[in-house]
Coordinates of C-alpha atoms in Angstrom, one line a residue:
M54 CA 6.0 27.8 15.9
A55 CA 7.8 28.0 19.1
A56 CA 6.1 28.3 21.9
Q57 CA 5.2 32.0 23.1
F58 CA 8.1 33.9 25.0
G59 CA 7.8 34.6 28.4
R60 CA 7.4 38.1 28.0
R61 CA 4.5 38.0 25.7
L62 CA 1.2 40.3 26.7
R63 CA -1.5 38.6 26.6
K64 CA -4.2 40.9 24.8
G65 CA -7.2 42.1 24.9
A66 CA -10.6 42.0 22.0
A67 CA -10.3 46.2 21.4
T68 CA -6.4 45.7 21.6
T69 CA -5.5 43.2 19.5
A70 CA -7.9 44.4 16.6
V71 CA -6.1 48.1 17.0
A72 CA -3.0 45.8 16.5
A73 CA -4.4 44.6 13.2
V74 CA -5.2 47.9 12.4
A75 CA -1.3 48.9 12.1
V76 CA 0.0 45.6 11.2
A77 CA -2.5 46.1 8.4
A78 CA -1.5 50.0 7.7
L79 CA 2.5 48.8 8.1
S80 CA 1.9 46.2 5.1
A81 CA 0.6 48.0 3.0
S82 CA 3.1 49.8 2.9
Q83 CA 5.8 46.9 2.9
A84 CA 4.2 45.2 0.4
P85 CA 6.4 43.3 -2.0
G86 CA 7.5 44.8 -5.6
V87 CA 8.1 48.0 -3.6
N88 CA 11.4 49.5 -2.0
D89 CA 12.6 51.9 -0.6
H90 CA 12.0 53.9 -3.8
G91 CA 9.9 52.8 -5.2
R92 CA 11.4 50.4 -8.0
Q93 CA 10.9 46.4 -8.1
T94 CA 13.8 44.0 -7.1
A95 CA 14.1 40.6 -8.9
A96 CA 13.9 39.5 -5.0
D97 CA 11.4 42.0 -4.1
A98 CA 9.5 40.4 -6.5
T99 CA 5.8 39.7 -6.7
P100 CA 5.8 35.9 -6.1
S101 CA 5.8 34.0 -9.0
P102 CA 1.5 33.1 -9.8
E103 CA 2.3 29.3 -10.6
A104 CA 4.5 29.0 -7.2
S105 CA 2.9 26.5 -5.3
A106 CA 3.9 24.3 -2.4
S107 CA 3.8 20.6 -1.4
D108 CA 1.2 19.3 0.3
G109 CA 3.8 18.9 3.3
S110 CA 6.0 21.3 5.2
A111 CA 8.8 21.3 6.4
T112 CA 6.7 23.2 9.7
G113 CA 3.5 21.7 9.3
N114 CA 2.0 24.9 8.7
S115 CA 2.2 25.5 12.0
P116 CA 1.8 29.5 13.7
Y117 CA 4.8 32.0 13.0
Y118 CA 5.3 35.4 14.2
T119 CA 4.2 38.5 12.3
D120 CA 6.5 41.0 13.5
L121 CA 7.2 43.3 10.0
P122 CA 11.0 44.5 9.7
P123 CA 11.4 48.6 10.3
L124 CA 10.5 50.9 7.9
K125 CA 13.8 52.5 8.1
S126 CA 17.3 50.2 6.6
P127 CA 18.8 48.6 9.2
N128 CA 21.9 50.0 11.2
P129 CA 24.8 48.0 10.4
S130 CA 26.7 50.1 13.1
P131 CA 26.7 48.4 16.4
P132 CA 23.2 49.2 18.2
T133 CA 23.4 51.1 21.4
G134 CA 19.7 51.0 21.7
P135 CA 17.0 49.8 23.6
A136 CA 17.0 46.3 25.8
P137 CA 16.0 43.0 24.5
G138 CA 12.6 43.1 23.8
G139 CA 13.1 46.4 22.3
T140 CA 12.7 48.1 19.4
G141 CA 14.4 50.1 16.9
T142 CA 18.3 49.8 15.7
T143 CA 18.4 46.1 17.8
E144 CA 15.7 45.0 15.0
S145 CA 18.9 44.4 12.6
G146 CA 21.1 42.9 15.1
I147 CA 20.8 39.3 14.9
P148 CA 23.1 37.5 18.3
A149 CA 26.1 36.2 17.7
T150 CA 25.7 33.0 17.4
V151 CA 22.3 32.4 15.3
L152 CA 24.3 34.1 12.9
D153 CA 27.8 32.5 12.9
A154 CA 25.4 29.8 12.7
Y155 CA 23.6 30.6 9.2
K156 CA 26.7 31.3 8.0
K157 CA 28.2 28.9 7.8
A158 CA 25.4 27.5 6.5
E159 CA 25.5 29.2 3.0
T160 CA 29.1 27.9 3.2
A161 CA 28.4 24.4 3.0
L162 CA 25.7 25.0 0.5
R163 CA 27.7 26.3 -1.3
E164 CA 29.8 23.4 -1.3
A165 CA 27.0 20.9 -0.8
K166 CA 25.0 21.8 -3.7
P167 CA 26.6 25.0 -5.4
G168 CA 23.8 25.9 -8.0
C169 CA 20.9 26.8 -5.1
N170 CA 22.7 29.8 -4.4
L171 CA 21.3 30.4 -1.1
P172 CA 21.7 33.1 0.6
W173 CA 22.5 33.4 4.6
Q174 CA 20.3 36.0 5.0
L175 CA 17.3 33.6 3.6
L176 CA 17.8 31.3 6.4
A177 CA 18.0 34.6 8.8
A178 CA 14.8 35.6 7.6
I179 CA 12.5 32.4 8.3
G180 CA 14.7 32.3 11.6
R181 CA 12.8 35.4 12.1
V182 CA 9.2 34.6 11.4
E183 CA 9.4 30.7 13.0
S184 CA 11.6 31.9 16.7
G185 CA 12.7 35.6 17.0
Q186 CA 16.2 33.9 15.6
A187 CA 15.7 30.9 18.3
R188 CA 14.7 33.3 21.2
G189 CA 16.7 36.3 21.3
G190 CA 20.0 33.9 21.3
R191 CA 18.8 32.5 24.5
V192 CA 21.3 29.3 23.2
D193 CA 24.8 27.9 24.8
A194 CA 28.3 27.9 23.4
D195 CA 27.6 24.7 21.3
G196 CA 24.2 26.7 19.7
T197 CA 21.4 23.8 22.0
T198 CA 19.3 26.9 22.9
I199 CA 18.8 27.0 26.3
K200 CA 14.7 25.8 26.2
K201 CA 13.1 24.0 24.0
I202 CA 11.3 25.5 21.5
L203 CA 8.4 24.1 21.0
G204 CA 5.1 25.3 18.2
P205 CA 1.6 23.8 19.4
Q206 CA 0.1 20.5 19.3
L207 CA -0.6 19.9 15.5
D208 CA -4.5 17.8 16.9
G209 CA -6.5 19.8 14.1
N210 CA -8.3 22.0 16.1
G211 CA -6.8 25.2 14.6
F212 CA -3.9 23.3 12.5
A213 CA -3.1 20.9 10.8
L214 CA -3.3 17.5 12.2
I215 CA -0.5 15.4 12.1
K216 CA -0.4 12.6 14.8
D217 CA 2.8 11.3 16.7
T218 CA 5.6 10.0 14.2
D219 CA 8.9 10.2 17.0
D220 CA 6.7 8.7 20.0
G221 CA 7.7 12.0 21.7
A222 CA 10.9 11.7 21.2
Y223 CA 11.8 15.6 19.7
D224 CA 8.9 17.5 21.1
G225 CA 7.3 15.2 23.9
N226 CA 4.8 14.7 22.8
S227 CA 3.2 11.1 22.0
S228 CA -0.8 12.3 21.0
Y229 CA 0.0 14.8 18.4
D230 CA 3.7 16.2 16.1
Q231 CA 4.9 19.5 17.0
A232 CA 7.0 21.9 15.7
V233 CA 10.6 21.6 17.3
G234 CA 13.6 24.2 17.6
P235 CA 15.1 27.6 15.8
M236 CA 13.7 26.7 12.5
Q237 CA 10.4 24.5 14.0
F238 CA 10.4 21.4 11.4
I239 CA 7.9 19.1 12.5
P240 CA 9.3 14.9 14.1
S241 CA 8.6 13.8 11.1
T242 CA 10.4 16.5 8.8
W243 CA 13.2 16.2 10.8
A244 CA 13.5 12.4 10.9
W245 CA 15.2 12.9 6.9
A246 CA 16.1 16.3 6.8
G247 CA 18.2 16.6 9.8
R248 CA 21.8 17.1 10.0
D249 CA 24.8 18.0 12.3
G250 CA 25.9 21.3 11.5
N251 CA 28.8 21.6 14.1
D252 CA 30.0 18.4 14.0
D253 CA 29.5 17.0 17.0
G254 CA 28.4 13.6 16.0
K255 CA 24.3 14.2 16.5
K256 CA 21.5 15.7 14.3
D257 CA 19.4 17.9 17.1
P258 CA 17.2 20.2 15.8
N259 CA 17.3 22.3 19.8
N260 CA 21.3 23.0 17.5
I261 CA 20.8 26.5 15.7
Y262 CA 24.3 25.1 14.3
D263 CA 21.7 21.6 13.5
A264 CA 18.9 23.5 12.6
A265 CA 20.6 26.2 9.8
L266 CA 22.2 23.4 7.8
A267 CA 18.7 21.5 7.5
A268 CA 16.9 24.3 6.1
G269 CA 19.6 25.1 3.9
H270 CA 19.4 21.5 2.6
Y271 CA 15.7 21.1 2.6
L272 CA 15.2 24.6 0.7
C273 CA 17.9 23.7 -1.8
R274 CA 16.2 20.2 -2.3
N275 CA 13.9 19.5 -5.9
N276 CA 17.5 21.5 -7.4
W277 CA 15.8 24.7 -6.8
D278 CA 17.8 28.0 -8.0
L279 CA 17.3 30.0 -5.1
S280 CA 18.1 33.6 -7.3
Q281 CA 15.4 32.5 -9.3
Q282 CA 12.7 34.0 -7.3
G283 CA 10.1 31.3 -9.1
D284 CA 12.5 28.5 -7.4
L285 CA 12.8 31.2 -4.3
D286 CA 8.8 31.4 -4.2
R287 CA 8.2 27.6 -4.2
A288 CA 11.2 26.9 -1.6
I289 CA 9.2 29.2 1.2
L290 CA 6.3 27.9 0.8
S291 CA 7.3 24.8 1.1
Y292 CA 8.9 25.6 4.6
N293 CA 4.8 26.9 5.5
N294 CA 2.5 26.6 2.8
S295 CA 1.2 30.1 3.3
R296 CA 1.3 33.0 1.0
D297 CA 1.1 35.7 4.2
Y298 CA 4.6 33.4 5.7
L299 CA 5.6 33.8 1.7
N300 CA 5.6 37.8 1.3
L301 CA 6.7 37.8 5.2
V302 CA 9.8 35.9 4.7
M303 CA 10.9 38.1 1.6
R304 CA 10.2 41.6 3.4
W305 CA 13.2 40.4 6.4
L306 CA 15.2 39.0 3.1
E307 CA 15.3 42.2 1.7
Y308 CA 16.3 43.8 5.2
Y309 CA 18.3 41.9 6.3
R310 CA 20.3 42.0 2.4
K311 CA 20.3 45.7 3.0
G312 CA 22.8 45.0 5.8
T313 CA 23.0 43.5 9.1
H314 CA 25.5 43.4 12.5
E315 CA 26.3 41.0 15.0
V316 CA 25.2 41.2 18.6
P317 CA 25.5 39.1 21.7
D318 CA 23.7 36.4 22.2
G319 CA 20.5 36.6 24.2
T320 CA 19.6 40.2 23.2
G321 CA 18.6 40.2 20.3
T322 CA 14.3 41.8 20.2
L323 CA 11.4 39.5 20.6
P324 CA 8.6 39.4 18.4
D325 CA 5.2 40.5 19.7
N326 CA 2.4 39.4 17.5
R327 CA 2.1 35.4 16.0
S328 CA -0.2 34.7 13.3
D329 CA -2.5 32.4 15.0
D330 CA -2.9 35.6 17.2
G331 CA -7.1 37.0 17.6
A332 CA -9.8 36.4 18.5
G333 CA -10.0 33.1 20.4
A334 CA -6.5 32.5 20.0
S335 CA -5.2 31.2 23.2
P336 CA -2.0 33.1 24.0
T337 CA -0.6 30.0 25.6
P338 CA 0.0 26.8 23.0
T339 CA -2.0 24.2 24.7
V340 CA -0.3 19.9 25.2
P341 CA -2.1 17.2 26.7
G342 CA -2.6 17.0 30.3
A343 CA -1.6 21.5 30.6
T344 CA -3.3 23.4 32.4
N345 CA -5.8 26.4 31.5
P346 CA -3.3 29.1 31.8
A347 CA -3.9 31.9 34.3
G348 CA -6.2 34.8 34.1
S349 CA -7.7 32.3 31.4
T350 CA -11.5 30.1 31.5
P351 CA -12.6 27.8 29.2
K352 CA -15.0 28.7 26.9
P353 CA -19.0 28.3 27.5
G354 CA -20.4 26.2 25.2
P355 CA -24.0 27.1 23.8
K356 CA -27.8 27.5 25.8
P357 CA -30.0 24.8 26.1
E358 CA -32.8 27.1 24.1
K359 CA -35.9 26.9 26.3
P360 CA -38.1 24.4 24.7
D361 CA -42.0 24.7 22.8
T362 CA -44.5 24.3 25.5
P363 CA -47.3 22.9 23.5
Q364 CA -51.1 22.2 24.6
K365 CA -52.0 19.3 26.1
P366 CA -54.9 17.1 23.7
G367 CA -57.8 19.2 24.4
G368 CA -56.2 21.9 25.9
G369 CA -56.0 23.6 29.3
G370 CA -52.5 22.8 30.8
T371 CA -48.6 22.7 29.5
T372 CA -46.3 19.6 29.6
T373 CA -42.9 20.2 31.9
P374 CA -40.2 21.0 30.2
K375 CA -37.4 18.4 31.5
P376 CA -34.7 20.1 32.7
P377 CA -31.1 19.5 30.0
T378 CA -29.0 17.1 30.2
T379 CA -26.2 19.2 30.4
P380 CA -25.7 21.9 32.7
P381 CA -25.5 25.7 31.2
G382 CA -22.6 26.9 31.3
T383 CA -20.3 23.2 31.1
P384 CA -18.2 23.6 28.2
S385 CA -18.7 21.3 25.5
A386 CA -16.8 18.7 23.7
P387 CA -14.8 19.5 21.4
P388 CA -15.6 17.8 18.2
T389 CA -13.9 15.0 16.7
P390 CA -12.1 15.8 13.5
P391 CA -12.9 13.6 10.7
P392 CA -10.3 11.2 9.5
T393 CA -7.7 12.3 7.4
P394 CA -6.7 10.4 4.1
T395 CA -3.4 9.7 6.0
D396 CA -5.5 7.9 8.7
T397 CA -7.6 5.2 5.9
V398 CA -4.9 4.6 4.3
D399 CA -4.4 0.3 5.3
H400 CA -0.9 -0.4 2.2
L401 CA 1.1 0.3 0.5
E402 CA 1.6 -1.2 -2.8
D403 CA 4.1 -1.0 -6.2
A404 CA 2.4 1.1 -8.5
G405 CA 5.1 -0.8 -11.7
T406 CA 8.2 0.1 -10.8
A407 CA 11.0 -1.7 -13.6
K408 CA 13.8 -3.7 -12.4
L409 CA 16.2 -1.1 -11.1
T410 CA 19.7 -1.7 -12.0
A411 CA 22.8 1.6 -12.3
M412 CA 26.0 1.2 -13.2
A413 CA 28.5 2.9 -10.3
G414 CA 28.2 6.5 -9.9
D415 CA 25.3 6.7 -12.6
A416 CA 22.5 7.9 -11.9
F417 CA 19.2 4.6 -12.1
G418 CA 17.0 5.1 -15.1
R419 CA 13.5 4.2 -13.2
R420 CA 11.8 5.9 -10.7
I421 CA 10.0 4.1 -7.6
S422 CA 6.5 4.2 -7.6
T423 CA 4.3 3.7 -5.1
R424 CA 0.5 3.9 -4.2
A425 CA -1.5 4.9 -1.3
V426 CA -4.9 2.6 -1.2
T427 CA -7.3 1.6 1.4
E428 CA -8.7 -1.4 3.1
A429 CA -11.1 -2.1 0.3
G430 CA -8.0 -1.3 -2.6
K431 CA -9.3 2.7 -3.2
A432 CA -6.5 4.9 -3.6
V433 CA -5.6 7.6 -1.7
A434 CA -4.3 11.3 -2.9
K435 CA -3.1 13.6 -1.0
V436 CA -0.6 11.4 1.5
R437 CA 2.8 11.8 2.5
V438 CA 5.3 8.6 1.3
R439 CA 8.4 8.4 3.1
F440 CA 11.9 7.0 0.8
T441 CA 14.2 6.0 3.0
I442 CA 17.6 4.4 1.3
V443 CA 18.6 2.1 4.3
G444 CA 22.0 0.1 4.7
D445 CA 25.7 0.6 4.8
T446 CA 25.3 2.7 0.6
D447 CA 26.6 5.3 -0.5
T448 CA 23.7 5.4 -2.7
T449 CA 21.3 8.5 -2.9
F450 CA 18.2 10.4 -4.3
T451 CA 19.4 13.4 -6.4
G452 CA 20.7 16.1 -4.8
G453 CA 22.8 13.6 -2.1
E454 CA 19.6 13.0 -0.1
D455 CA 18.6 9.6 1.5
V456 CA 15.2 10.8 2.5
A457 CA 12.7 11.6 0.9
T458 CA 9.2 12.8 1.5
V459 CA 6.2 13.3 -1.4
A460 CA 2.8 13.5 -1.6
T461 CA 0.3 10.9 -3.2
N462 CA -1.1 12.2 -6.7
S463 CA -4.9 12.7 -7.6
S464 CA -4.5 8.7 -8.9
G465 CA -2.7 8.0 -5.5
V466 CA 0.7 7.3 -6.0
A467 CA 4.1 9.0 -5.2
V468 CA 7.5 8.8 -7.1
A469 CA 10.7 9.2 -5.6
P470 CA 12.9 11.0 -7.1
A471 CA 15.9 9.6 -9.0
L472 CA 18.4 7.4 -7.2
Q473 CA 22.0 7.8 -7.8
A474 CA 24.5 5.1 -7.7
G475 CA 27.3 5.6 -5.3
E476 CA 30.5 3.4 -6.0
K477 CA 29.5 0.7 -3.4
T478 CA 28.3 -2.5 -5.7
G479 CA 25.6 -4.2 -5.0
T480 CA 22.1 -4.7 -3.4
V481 CA 20.2 -1.3 -2.0
T482 CA 17.0 -1.0 -0.3
V483 CA 14.7 2.1 -0.4
R484 CA 11.9 1.9 1.9
A485 CA 8.3 3.3 1.1
T486 CA 6.4 4.1 4.5
V487 CA 2.9 6.3 5.2
V488 CA 4.2 8.8 7.4
G489 CA 2.1 9.7 10.4
R490 CA 0.6 5.8 9.7
A491 CA 1.2 2.7 11.2
V492 CA 1.2 0.7 8.4
P493 CA 3.8 -2.3 7.2
G494 CA 6.2 0.0 4.9
L495 CA 7.4 -1.2 1.7
D496 CA 10.5 -2.5 0.4
Y497 CA 12.8 -2.0 -3.4
K498 CA 15.8 -3.6 -4.4
A499 CA 18.3 -1.9 -6.8
T500 CA 21.6 -3.1 -8.3
V501 CA 24.4 -0.6 -8.7
T502 CA 26.7 -2.6 -10.5
E503 CA 30.2 -2.2 -11.6
R504 CA 31.7 0.1 -14.0
A505 CA 32.1 -1.1 -17.2
A506 CA 33.2 -1.1 -20.3
D507 CA 32.8 -3.0 -23.9
A508 CA 35.2 -2.0 -25.5
L509 CA 38.7 -1.3 -26.0
A510 CA 41.1 -0.2 -28.2
R511 CA 44.8 1.1 -27.9
T512 CA 45.2 4.8 -28.0
G513 CA 48.5 4.6 -30.9
D514 CA 49.8 2.3 -33.8
A515 CA 53.6 2.2 -33.0
A516 CA 54.7 -1.2 -33.0
L517 CA 56.3 -2.5 -29.1
T518 CA 59.4 -3.9 -29.7
C519 CA 62.7 -4.9 -27.3
A520 CA 65.8 -5.9 -27.7
P521 CA 66.3 -9.7 -24.7
G522 CA 67.1 -7.9 -21.5
G523 CA 65.9 -5.0 -22.6
T524 CA 63.2 -2.0 -21.9
F525 CA 59.8 -1.3 -24.7
V526 CA 60.0 1.9 -25.7
N527 CA 56.7 2.6 -26.1
Q528 CA 54.0 2.0 -23.2
V529 CA 50.7 0.9 -24.0
E530 CA 47.7 3.1 -23.9
V531 CA 44.4 2.0 -23.9
K532 CA 40.8 3.5 -23.9
A533 CA 37.6 2.0 -23.2
T534 CA 33.9 3.0 -24.1
Y535 CA 30.4 1.8 -22.7
K536 CA 27.8 2.2 -25.5
G537 CA 30.1 5.2 -27.2
A538 CA 30.7 6.6 -24.7
V539 CA 34.1 7.8 -22.0
A540 CA 34.2 4.7 -20.0
D541 CA 35.5 6.2 -16.1
G542 CA 36.7 4.6 -13.4
V543 CA 36.9 1.0 -14.9
A544 CA 38.3 -1.5 -13.6
A545 CA 40.8 -3.2 -15.7
T546 CA 43.5 -6.8 -15.4
A547 CA 46.7 -6.9 -17.9
T548 CA 48.1 -10.4 -18.2
L549 CA 51.1 -11.5 -19.9
I550 CA 49.1 -14.1 -22.0
K551 CA 50.5 -17.8 -22.7
S552 CA 49.3 -17.8 -26.7
A553 CA 45.3 -17.3 -27.6
D554 CA 44.0 -20.6 -27.1
D555 CA 45.8 -20.2 -23.6
P556 CA 44.9 -17.8 -21.5
T557 CA 47.1 -18.4 -18.2
V558 CA 50.7 -16.9 -17.7
T559 CA 53.3 -16.9 -18.8
D560 CA 56.7 -18.0 -17.3
K561 CA 58.9 -16.3 -19.8
G562 CA 58.7 -13.4 -21.8
P563 CA 58.3 -9.6 -21.4
Y564 CA 57.3 -9.0 -17.4
F565 CA 56.1 -6.0 -15.2
K566 CA 58.0 -4.7 -12.5
D567 CA 56.2 -4.3 -9.2
T568 CA 57.1 -2.2 -7.0
D569 CA 59.9 -3.9 -5.1
G570 CA 62.1 -4.4 -8.8
K571 CA 60.3 -8.3 -9.2
T572 CA 59.0 -9.6 -11.9
V573 CA 54.7 -9.9 -12.6
R574 CA 53.1 -10.9 -15.6
T575 CA 50.0 -9.9 -14.5
L576 CA 48.3 -6.8 -13.0
T577 CA 45.2 -5.9 -11.1
G578 CA 43.4 -3.4 -9.5
L579 CA 43.9 -0.9 -12.6
K580 CA 41.2 1.7 -13.0
T581 CA 40.5 3.8 -16.3
D582 CA 40.7 7.7 -15.4
A583 CA 37.9 10.4 -16.0
E584 CA 39.0 10.6 -20.1
G585 CA 38.0 6.5 -19.8
L586 CA 42.5 6.2 -20.6
L587 CA 44.6 3.1 -18.9
K588 CA 48.3 4.1 -19.4
L589 CA 50.2 0.5 -18.6
P590 CA 53.8 0.6 -16.7
K591 CA 56.5 0.4 -18.5
L592 CA 57.9 -3.1 -19.9
Y593 CA 60.5 -5.7 -19.5
A594 CA 62.1 -8.2 -21.7
D595 CA 64.1 -11.8 -20.5
D596 CA 66.9 -12.8 -23.0
T597 CA 63.6 -15.4 -24.5
T598 CA 62.9 -14.1 -28.2
G599 CA 60.0 -14.0 -30.2
T600 CA 56.7 -13.1 -30.2
F601 CA 54.4 -12.7 -27.1
L602 CA 50.6 -11.4 -26.5
L603 CA 49.7 -9.0 -23.8
R604 CA 45.3 -9.2 -23.2
V605 CA 44.0 -6.6 -21.6
T606 CA 40.0 -7.1 -20.4
T607 CA 37.4 -4.8 -18.5
A608 CA 34.8 -5.4 -16.4
G609 CA 32.2 -5.4 -19.2
G610 CA 33.8 -8.3 -20.8
A611 CA 35.3 -6.2 -23.1
T612 CA 38.9 -8.0 -24.5
L613 CA 42.3 -6.5 -26.4
T614 CA 45.2 -8.9 -27.1
V615 CA 47.8 -7.1 -28.1
E616 CA 51.1 -8.2 -29.6
L617 CA 54.7 -8.5 -28.2
T618 CA 58.1 -8.5 -29.9
V619 CA 61.7 -9.4 -28.7
A620 CA 64.6 -9.8 -31.0
A621 CA 68.0 -9.1 -31.5
A622 CA 68.5 -6.3 -33.3
E623 CA 69.6 -7.1 -36.9
T624 CA 73.2 -6.7 -37.6
S625 CA 74.0 -5.5 -41.2
S626 CA 76.9 -8.2 -43.0
P627 CA 80.1 -7.0 -43.5
S628 CA 81.5 -5.6 -47.2
P629 CA 83.7 -7.7 -49.7
S630 CA 87.3 -6.5 -49.2
A631 CA 89.0 -4.5 -51.6
S632 CA 91.0 -6.8 -53.8
P633 CA 95.3 -6.5 -53.5
S634 CA 96.5 -4.3 -56.8
A635 CA 98.7 -6.5 -59.4

């Protein structure tokens, strides 16, 4: 979650208690499933009971802002309400650049993943909860936040334990990860989910265009359809695995669907309440090397108990207790957190992945399986394994991603999403690594072969004949199939050969013409169309008569030989002359 806003008030215990009661009452009045008229809507329904999140999340389950939307519907007219930081009609306003980023992300996803049905209002709801719409729209003209928005370090002290994965490149912390930017991605998630939303050649989590597009793709993975409540629940929970978070995002989603308007950058309202506020919660996240916030003091450790005063043997006196080794009031050292499953991983091993081969454009029939194990060979569950497609290739995982993160199951196995072969042929490398653990990666090789056909047939049976020096009336058209299915995009070659036993190119008889009108008897670079059809150019004949052969071959070994006949036109014999009359 974002670092605390400068205007954030530090709350005392009494104020926190009062606020908690108010928020609870407001939450009850706005519980999902009830709208202003008491009707239940699909978007506002109670989350599906089967909805669940993955072991990881976009934010690392960082804290988030818990402010609820106003009870009144949004005012779609330009606001005339209070200044930044206030409340009222400005609550429904979204800073201009931030709103533009959400809408552009929706447009991009509509083209890239039309089955996802991502509404921009969902991005706005998450952006509101995660960072208060980039701190009220404090972004520059390119959409980059004026100051970095950082969540607390995920050191296991009240938060998840996620050790540094980016050497501090994004969050400036080389010990632990912190959520970064207006959509609060943790570095290990941004490494694969990051996008360039403003076409500046960079993927910056601090840029609202990049972050909004990345959030859209993240929510649209796994072939989720966000118009379906179950998939919508799963997507939101995968962003931050909390039922309270899901309910809150759903409230803001419904609120923004009722209407919103644009406000100038930097004038959006700032949230006041965060999910980790409360007794004992520090209003400002602690980072390595930071001093205590002004006005705060470290909690004293427990006072040492006064020891019993046992009688000396034989009675009479008492023993003098030894003074405590730690002076009273000295802060106690935080307990060392127990090792996480990730900490116990020694290496990755293959979990029975078969040979990976697919033709260009096809889905691979097999999937990569990797097992995480300890030094003793014991499988480790709940470990995030990242699968990355490396090298110059257009092969992707299903859905168009080149990186996927999967948690290991109870058997320690993570199964990567299915691979989708691109058009580039050759060997593709998929590397499996453990997120948050520096152990050697495990490489898998996948092979993309040319599109192939195993059968060719003419689409017509008209005779292919021509007079010497003329043009063949009928063109040759063939259809390619592979295992009975249409073979589209298959490379083919057409050659006029000397004979069935001699496939070398003939130097006489029928021929094609190139773009300059010159004679050619071999055509390369041909491809079948989407229906598996290939129509050859017109054929011409020289003055040589006879029967000739045209051979069509394709990748995969399919071959078809077609006969061509060049013959002079038949002339009818003259009728006998009439006998002269006697």
